[in-house]
Amino acid sequence: MKNQELASIFSAMAAYLEMDEIPFKPQAYEKAALILENLPVDVEEIYKREGEKGLQKIPGIGKRIANKIVEYLHTGKIKEYEKMRKKMPVKINELMKVEGLGPKMIKELYQHLKITNLEQLEKAAQEGKIRNLPRFGLKTEQNILQGIQFVKRSRGRFLLSEALPLAEGIIASLKKLPQIDKIVIAGSLRRRKETIGDIDLLATIKPDYPQGAKKVMNTFVNLPGIIKVWDYGLTKSSVRFKKKIDVDLRVVKADEFGSALQYFTGSKEHNIATRKIAISKGLKLNEYGVFRKIRGKWKKIAGATEEEVYQAIGLPYIEPELRTNRGEIEAALQGKLPRIIKYNEIRGDLHNHSSWDGGKNSIREMAEAARLMGYEYIGITDHTKFLRIEHGLDEKQLLDQHKEIEKLNAEFKKQKINFRILHGCEANILNDGSLDIEDKVLAQLDYVIAGVHSRFKMKKEEMTQRIIRAIKNPYVKIISHPTGRLINRRDAYPLDIDKILNAALETNTALEINACPERLDLNDINIRKAVEKGVKLAIDTDSHEKTHLQYIHYGIAQARRGWATPKDIINSWPLPKLLRFFQKK
DNA sequence: GCCGTTTTCGGCCCGACTGTTTTCAGTCG
């Protein structure tokens, strides 16, 4: 797919245009980039099928950009972009990743210090050269250094949402081969860690294809999108895809599949612990199986499935998301593993935006999509007025929206459809912890979500008190993305999480597990703390369009990694129970 | 450069926050 390459070129062009203060064009290019990035179909396919006119049908792509796409598909280059790069040969997308660095500052840095990439930027900052530039200062220099640390730390770590679709795509392609018996995801991706270093896949070959591995590996290393083949062998091949994601494929024997999967799923710490348990029982566990010493010789006693591997060393099956050696082994030994929430146990999504606040879909469309997912309810929680930029709703608009929702619910009732739209809002927690909507209006909604969307850089105690005050508001039932972190981009704001959890527990307020792959907030550690205290949680997608509803599984994975059970997750409950919870406050 | 229930021109999300200033530019969402 050329979509990603084009997206990154257009995004760079937007930055170049921004440098020259050209009005409006940057936004157009930025929008085109964003659309291409998220386009589920290959632009090349569209072009082959429908030509340039077909490209122009994509919203956000007009005549000129369609023309540039065609130029790229034919020549692999866009002349105008090459010209821009020649004029200022900086790695714009790399530098833009540094939080706080934008086109204008990059331009200054290039013109004064000839900085073109991250390494040079770091060196200049370390040598104190940046603080002397006009309109830069010591603080900016320090922020840049901190930003670089973030980029570096995240380099080579991919979001779950980047790695998982790629892995699933590869599996879908290889599954078509008749030689493939099983092929599954292993590694940190299987454990659904929030960031992934590389993708590990594990396969077995059908017994009737003795030469099958050759065919499978050959297909694998020739998949579209591969930019480098590191290794090519019959049991292990390793390749790099675009975006620099590395993928390993291993082919193992059918009777070693379980032990290999256990081994390659990790975590490393979990594996060390399981091997120790095996040793303590006179057994040996490795990727080839579980072995017992009989008359001086190791004899294999398990290996085909993970279940039998765990059983052989005296443990119940442990879900991959729990395999971190943070207590799951001990719990397993005592028969106290939690019955963590399953991927199909969510009954509704409580944090969603509609076209009323600039979301892509109407309330009706969001509801229909939720119904198609088998949900029993959906909560519409548009932004409120403080977030003018997000078209936040004021009191009157909220009341108008309430009427529309009542109408839709009446319609469902009339058609005997067992589905309900709940009306909420995502109110803003202002600096002092008050909300930006009057209580008497909040009182008319089914529930209120409150979240911090401004002033992230508060002192820990101040921020904690700010959120606790919002928790104490009687209408606030859920706190959205409670720590404000953006994975690989922004740290959580400093927060006394124990105080927050205590306040939530005392007031019957739920905390959100935001399923948006860049947020996944709360994280696993905090979820587990919440679960241990008995604080209730809501897994929400924070959808701004109906397709985002599908991201719920990222949030469920996070909940599972935090040991959450259905009794902890309020939106796994039937509607009456959920409403009772809301009323308890 | 894109778009159109104000369609082929004239709009285009705009306020908060930060760090630099001493009135504002740049970035973010």
mmCIF file with all atom_site columns, N, CA and C in Angstrom, chain A residues 151-179:
data_model
loop_
_atom_site.group_PDB
_atom_site.id
_atom_site.type_symbol
_atom_site.label_atom_id
_atom_site.label_alt_id
_atom_site.label_comp_id
_atom_site.label_asym_id
_atom_site.label_entity_id
_atom_site.label_seq_id
_atom_site.pdbx_PDB_ins_code
_atom_site.Cartn_x
_atom_site.Cartn_y
_atom_site.Cartn_z
_atom_site.occupancy
_atom_site.B_iso_or_equiv
_atom_site.pdbx_formal_charge
_atom_site.auth_seq_id
_atom_site.auth_comp_id
_atom_site.auth_asym_id
_atom_site.auth_atom_id
_atom_site.pdbx_PDB_model_num
ATOM 1  N N  . VAL A 1 151 ? 10.904 10.776  22.027 1.00 0.00 ? 151 VAL A N  1
ATOM 2  C CA . VAL A 1 151 ? 10.942 10.204  20.675 1.00 0.00 ? 151 VAL A CA 1
ATOM 3  C C  . VAL A 1 151 ? 11.872 8.996   20.664 1.00 0.00 ? 151 VAL A C  1
ATOM 4  N N  . LYS A 1 152 ? 13.035 9.153   21.327 1.00 0.00 ? 152 LYS A N  1
ATOM 5  C CA . LYS A 1 152 ? 14.017 8.065   21.350 1.00 0.00 ? 152 LYS A CA 1
ATOM 6  C C  . LYS A 1 152 ? 13.455 6.830   22.044 1.00 0.00 ? 152 LYS A C  1
ATOM 7  N N  . ARG A 1 153 ? 12.808 7.093   23.170 1.00 0.00 ? 153 ARG A N  1
ATOM 8  C CA . ARG A 1 153 ? 12.262 5.980   23.940 1.00 0.00 ? 153 ARG A CA 1
ATOM 9  C C  . ARG A 1 153 ? 11.219 5.231   23.114 1.00 0.00 ? 153 ARG A C  1
ATOM 10 N N  . SER A 1 154 ? 10.468 6.002   22.331 1.00 0.00 ? 154 SER A N  1
ATOM 11 C CA . SER A 1 154 ? 9.378  5.371   21.590 1.00 0.00 ? 154 SER A CA 1
ATOM 12 C C  . SER A 1 154 ? 9.866  4.801   20.267 1.00 0.00 ? 154 SER A C  1
ATOM 13 N N  . ARG A 1 155 ? 11.088 5.177   19.872 1.00 0.00 ? 155 ARG A N  1
ATOM 14 C CA . ARG A 1 155 ? 11.583 4.712   18.576 1.00 0.00 ? 155 ARG A CA 1
ATOM 15 C C  . ARG A 1 155 ? 11.649 3.187   18.604 1.00 0.00 ? 155 ARG A C  1
ATOM 16 N N  . GLY A 1 156 ? 11.096 2.572   17.596 1.00 0.00 ? 156 GLY A N  1
ATOM 17 C CA . GLY A 1 156 ? 11.132 1.121   17.593 1.00 0.00 ? 156 GLY A CA 1
ATOM 18 C C  . GLY A 1 156 ? 10.032 0.494   18.425 1.00 0.00 ? 156 GLY A C  1
ATOM 19 N N  . ARG A 1 157 ? 9.261  1.301   19.164 1.00 0.00 ? 157 ARG A N  1
ATOM 20 C CA . ARG A 1 157 ? 8.097  0.757   19.853 1.00 0.00 ? 157 ARG A CA 1
ATOM 21 C C  . ARG A 1 157 ? 6.860  1.242   19.107 1.00 0.00 ? 157 ARG A C  1
ATOM 22 N N  . PHE A 1 158 ? 6.007  0.310   18.774 1.00 0.00 ? 158 PHE A N  1
ATOM 23 C CA . PHE A 1 158 ? 4.835  0.666   18.001 1.00 0.00 ? 158 PHE A CA 1
ATOM 24 C C  . PHE A 1 158 ? 3.584  0.521   18.847 1.00 0.00 ? 158 PHE A C  1
ATOM 25 N N  . LEU A 1 159 ? 2.609  1.340   18.536 1.00 0.00 ? 159 LEU A N  1
ATOM 26 C CA . LEU A 1 159 ? 1.332  1.203   19.219 1.00 0.00 ? 159 LEU A CA 1
ATOM 27 C C  . LEU A 1 159 ? 0.719  -0.136  18.835 1.00 0.00 ? 159 LEU A C  1
ATOM 28 N N  . LEU A 1 160 ? -0.018 -0.679  19.769 1.00 0.00 ? 160 LEU A N  1
ATOM 29 C CA . LEU A 1 160 ? -0.769 -1.901  19.518 1.00 0.00 ? 160 LEU A CA 1
ATOM 30 C C  . LEU A 1 160 ? -1.595 -1.776  18.228 1.00 0.00 ? 160 LEU A C  1
ATOM 31 N N  . SER A 1 161 ? -2.153 -0.585  18.031 1.00 0.00 ? 161 SER A N  1
ATOM 32 C CA . SER A 1 161 ? -3.039 -0.380  16.881 1.00 0.00 ? 161 SER A CA 1
ATOM 33 C C  . SER A 1 161 ? -2.265 -0.313  15.571 1.00 0.00 ? 161 SER A C  1
ATOM 34 N N  . GLU A 1 162 ? -0.931 -0.123  15.640 1.00 0.00 ? 162 GLU A N  1
ATOM 35 C CA . GLU A 1 162 ? -0.141 -0.169  14.416 1.00 0.00 ? 162 GLU A CA 1
ATOM 36 C C  . GLU A 1 162 ? 0.256  -1.607  14.119 1.00 0.00 ? 162 GLU A C  1
ATOM 37 N N  . ALA A 1 163 ? 0.619  -2.327  15.182 1.00 0.00 ? 163 ALA A N  1
ATOM 38 C CA . ALA A 1 163 ? 1.166  -3.671  14.997 1.00 0.00 ? 163 ALA A CA 1
ATOM 39 C C  . ALA A 1 163 ? 0.073  -4.707  14.724 1.00 0.00 ? 163 ALA A C  1
ATOM 40 N N  . LEU A 1 164 ? -1.030 -4.585  15.436 1.00 0.00 ? 164 LEU A N  1
ATOM 41 C CA . LEU A 1 164 ? -2.039 -5.647  15.350 1.00 0.00 ? 164 LEU A CA 1
ATOM 42 C C  . LEU A 1 164 ? -2.655 -5.790  13.946 1.00 0.00 ? 164 LEU A C  1
ATOM 43 N N  . PRO A 1 165 ? -3.081 -4.695  13.310 1.00 0.00 ? 165 PRO A N  1
ATOM 44 C CA . PRO A 1 165 ? -3.644 -4.862  11.964 1.00 0.00 ? 165 PRO A CA 1
ATOM 45 C C  . PRO A 1 165 ? -2.632 -5.439  10.980 1.00 0.00 ? 165 PRO A C  1
ATOM 46 N N  . LEU A 1 166 ? -1.358 -5.035  11.106 1.00 0.00 ? 166 LEU A N  1
ATOM 47 C CA . LEU A 1 166 ? -0.338 -5.587  10.213 1.00 0.00 ? 166 LEU A CA 1
ATOM 48 C C  . LEU A 1 166 ? -0.222 -7.100  10.435 1.00 0.00 ? 166 LEU A C  1
ATOM 49 N N  . ALA A 1 167 ? -0.141 -7.496  11.693 1.00 0.00 ? 167 ALA A N  1
ATOM 50 C CA . ALA A 1 167 ? -0.011 -8.920  12.006 1.00 0.00 ? 167 ALA A CA 1
ATOM 51 C C  . ALA A 1 167 ? -1.217 -9.701  11.492 1.00 0.00 ? 167 ALA A C  1
ATOM 52 N N  . GLU A 1 168 ? -2.391 -9.142  11.702 1.00 0.00 ? 168 GLU A N  1
ATOM 53 C CA . GLU A 1 168 ? -3.597 -9.847  11.253 1.00 0.00 ? 168 GLU A CA 1
ATOM 54 C C  . GLU A 1 168 ? -3.642 -9.945  9.735  1.00 0.00 ? 168 GLU A C  1
ATOM 55 N N  . GLY A 1 169 ? -3.148 -8.902  9.072  1.00 0.00 ? 169 GLY A N  1
ATOM 56 C CA . GLY A 1 169 ? -3.093 -8.915  7.610  1.00 0.00 ? 169 GLY A CA 1
ATOM 57 C C  . GLY A 1 169 ? -2.160 -10.001 7.097  1.00 0.00 ? 169 GLY A C  1
ATOM 58 N N  . ILE A 1 170 ? -1.000 -10.114 7.727  1.00 0.00 ? 170 ILE A N  1
ATOM 59 C CA . ILE A 1 170 ? -0.022 -11.129 7.310  1.00 0.00 ? 170 ILE A CA 1
ATOM 60 C C  . ILE A 1 170 ? -0.622 -12.521 7.513  1.00 0.00 ? 170 ILE A C  1
ATOM 61 N N  . ILE A 1 171 ? -1.254 -12.697 8.664  1.00 0.00 ? 171 ILE A N  1
ATOM 62 C CA . ILE A 1 171 ? -1.852 -13.998 8.954  1.00 0.00 ? 171 ILE A CA 1
ATOM 63 C C  . ILE A 1 171 ? -2.926 -14.338 7.929  1.00 0.00 ? 171 ILE A C  1
ATOM 64 N N  . ALA A 1 172 ? -3.744 -13.346 7.587  1.00 0.00 ? 172 ALA A N  1
ATOM 65 C CA . ALA A 1 172 ? -4.803 -13.584 6.600  1.00 0.00 ? 172 ALA A CA 1
ATOM 66 C C  . ALA A 1 172 ? -4.200 -13.999 5.255  1.00 0.00 ? 172 ALA A C  1
ATOM 67 N N  . SER A 1 173 ? -3.092 -13.346 4.864  1.00 0.00 ? 173 SER A N  1
ATOM 68 C CA . SER A 1 173 ? -2.463 -13.702 3.582  1.00 0.00 ? 173 SER A CA 1
ATOM 69 C C  . SER A 1 173 ? -1.904 -15.123 3.621  1.00 0.00 ? 173 SER A C  1
ATOM 70 N N  . LEU A 1 174 ? -1.223 -15.454 4.713  1.00 0.00 ? 174 LEU A N  1
ATOM 71 C CA . LEU A 1 174 ? -0.564 -16.762 4.764  1.00 0.00 ? 174 LEU A CA 1
ATOM 72 C C  . LEU A 1 174 ? -1.556 -17.901 4.965  1.00 0.00 ? 174 LEU A C  1
ATOM 73 N N  . LYS A 1 175 ? -2.649 -17.595 5.630  1.00 0.00 ? 175 LYS A N  1
ATOM 74 C CA . LYS A 1 175 ? -3.654 -18.632 5.873  1.00 0.00 ? 175 LYS A CA 1
ATOM 75 C C  . LYS A 1 175 ? -4.234 -19.191 4.580  1.00 0.00 ? 175 LYS A C  1
ATOM 76 N N  . LYS A 1 176 ? -4.140 -18.385 3.530  1.00 0.00 ? 176 LYS A N  1
ATOM 77 C CA . LYS A 1 176 ? -4.659 -18.837 2.238  1.00 0.00 ? 176 LYS A CA 1
ATOM 78 C C  . LYS A 1 176 ? -3.847 -20.004 1.679  1.00 0.00 ? 176 LYS A C  1
ATOM 79 N N  . LEU A 1 177 ? -2.612 -20.151 2.156  1.00 0.00 ? 177 LEU A N  1
ATOM 80 C CA . LEU A 1 177 ? -1.774 -21.248 1.646  1.00 0.00 ? 177 LEU A CA 1
ATOM 81 C C  . LEU A 1 177 ? -2.290 -22.576 2.181  1.00 0.00 ? 177 LEU A C  1
ATOM 82 N N  . PRO A 1 178 ? -2.435 -23.569 1.321  1.00 0.00 ? 178 PRO A N  1
ATOM 83 C CA . PRO A 1 178 ? -2.926 -24.867 1.788  1.00 0.00 ? 178 PRO A CA 1
ATOM 84 C C  . PRO A 1 178 ? -1.926 -25.565 2.719  1.00 0.00 ? 178 PRO A C  1
ATOM 85 N N  . GLN A 1 179 ? -0.668 -25.146 2.640  1.00 0.00 ? 179 GLN A N  1
ATOM 86 C CA . GLN A 1 179 ? 0.351  -25.796 3.475  1.00 0.00 ? 179 GLN A CA 1
ATOM 87 C C  . GLN A 1 179 ? 0.229  -25.428 4.953  1.00 0.00 ? 179 GLN A C  1
#
